[in-house]
Tab-separated table of C-alpha atoms in Angstrom:
chain	number	residue	atom	x	y	z
R	904	UNK	CA	21.504	-28.709	-9.768
R	905	UNK	CA	19.836	-28.139	-13.143
R	906	UNK	CA	18.880	-24.532	-12.457
R	907	UNK	CA	21.930	-22.286	-12.481
R	908	UNK	CA	21.354	-18.771	-11.222
R	909	UNK	CA	23.654	-16.146	-12.725
R	910	UNK	CA	25.330	-13.249	-10.959
R	911	UNK	CA	23.208	-10.895	-13.074
R	912	UNK	CA	20.026	-12.540	-11.767
R	913	UNK	CA	21.159	-12.104	-8.169
R	914	UNK	CA	22.069	-8.454	-8.838
R	915	UNK	CA	18.661	-7.844	-10.427
R	916	UNK	CA	16.764	-9.511	-7.579
R	917	UNK	CA	18.847	-7.515	-5.099
R	918	UNK	CA	17.913	-4.285	-6.862
R	919	UNK	CA	14.234	-5.221	-6.907
R	920	UNK	CA	14.317	-6.142	-3.210
R	921	UNK	CA	16.439	-3.060	-2.398
R	922	UNK	CA	19.084	-5.217	-0.749
R	923	UNK	CA	22.807	-4.688	-0.596
R	924	UNK	CA	24.370	-8.124	-0.457
R	925	UNK	CA	27.976	-9.007	0.225
R	926	UNK	CA	29.747	-11.439	-2.113
R	927	UNK	CA	29.219	-14.267	0.392
R	928	UNK	CA	25.525	-13.445	0.669
R	929	UNK	CA	25.203	-13.365	-3.122
R	930	UNK	CA	26.804	-16.799	-3.424
R	931	UNK	CA	24.520	-18.188	-0.721
R	932	UNK	CA	21.484	-16.597	-2.407
R	933	UNK	CA	22.484	-18.198	-5.736
R	934	UNK	CA	22.621	-21.614	-4.078
R	935	UNK	CA	19.291	-21.054	-2.277
R	936	UNK	CA	17.517	-19.901	-5.419
R	937	UNK	CA	18.906	-22.850	-7.363
R	938	UNK	CA	17.647	-25.265	-4.691
R	939	UNK	CA	14.209	-23.616	-4.767
R	940	UNK	CA	13.964	-23.936	-8.543
R	941	UNK	CA	15.151	-27.554	-8.379
R	942	UNK	CA	12.408	-28.290	-5.849
R	943	UNK	CA	9.808	-26.667	-8.088
R	944	UNK	CA	11.047	-28.820	-10.981
R	945	UNK	CA	10.653	-31.870	-8.756
R	946	UNK	CA	7.072	-30.858	-7.927
R	947	UNK	CA	6.341	-30.428	-11.639
R	948	UNK	CA	7.160	-34.119	-12.126
R	949	UNK	CA	4.151	-35.151	-10.035
R	950	UNK	CA	1.160	-36.589	-11.898
R	951	UNK	CA	-1.762	-34.329	-10.991
R	952	UNK	CA	-4.032	-35.360	-13.855
R	953	UNK	CA	-6.554	-37.047	-11.556
R	954	UNK	CA	-6.623	-34.215	-9.006
R	955	UNK	CA	-9.492	-31.754	-9.291
R	956	UNK	CA	-8.494	-28.085	-9.235
R	957	UNK	CA	-9.449	-26.300	-6.040
R	958	UNK	CA	-9.303	-22.817	-4.662
R	959	UNK	CA	-9.026	-23.904	-1.032
R	960	UNK	CA	-7.911	-27.071	0.732
R	961	UNK	CA	-11.104	-27.156	2.792
R	962	UNK	CA	-14.487	-27.446	1.170
R	963	UNK	CA	-16.023	-24.089	1.949
R	964	UNK	CA	-19.143	-22.350	0.818
R	965	UNK	CA	-20.047	-18.718	1.195
R	966	UNK	CA	-19.601	-18.070	4.895
R	967	UNK	CA	-20.640	-14.437	4.753
R	968	UNK	CA	-23.768	-13.350	6.542
R	969	UNK	CA	-26.537	-11.496	4.811
R	970	UNK	CA	-26.046	-7.747	4.847
R	971	UNK	CA	-29.197	-6.777	6.687
R	972	UNK	CA	-29.687	-3.498	8.542
R	973	UNK	CA	-30.662	-4.328	12.111
R	974	UNK	CA	-30.430	-1.028	13.969
R	975	UNK	CA	-32.118	1.295	11.499
R	976	UNK	CA	-31.736	5.065	11.544
R	977	UNK	CA	-31.224	6.082	15.175
R	978	UNK	CA	-29.831	9.503	14.309
R	979	UNK	CA	-31.543	11.236	17.214
R	980	UNK	CA	-30.227	8.686	19.722
R	981	UNK	CA	-26.695	8.960	18.305
R	982	UNK	CA	-26.752	12.755	18.381
R	983	UNK	CA	-27.640	12.654	22.092
R	984	UNK	CA	-23.986	11.606	22.648
R	985	UNK	CA	-22.593	14.561	20.699
R	986	UNK	CA	-21.098	17.394	22.730
R	987	UNK	CA	-22.153	19.700	19.876
R	988	UNK	CA	-24.342	19.192	16.841
R	989	UNK	CA	-25.265	21.187	13.791
R	990	UNK	CA	-27.984	20.468	11.228
R	991	UNK	CA	-28.429	16.843	12.347
R	992	UNK	CA	-24.712	15.967	12.412
R	993	UNK	CA	-21.815	15.921	14.853
R	994	UNK	CA	-20.014	19.243	15.009
R	995	UNK	CA	-16.262	18.843	15.287
R	996	UNK	CA	-13.336	21.261	15.306
R	997	UNK	CA	-11.927	22.240	11.917
R	998	UNK	CA	-8.826	20.221	11.111
R	999	UNK	CA	-7.918	21.678	7.704
R	1000	UNK	CA	-7.466	25.361	7.002
């Protein structure tokens, strides 16, 4: 295990995560974090020079639809559903005094 996690690191991470860990949990967290960092070091050994950078594993293009208004301004039709209306808008009870 090349990556040794200190007690201070575990304390700091615990504070950031707002966790209260017992001594056993701190020891287990130190081992887990060390294993994670060792795995990352192992991944860094891979030769990725011939791999093109990508933002997504699937080749995707813009899948968004065009933003086109299809229903227009049907204000009068919408206001027919209003129990009360005032000056071309829904009238609702006051919620803030």
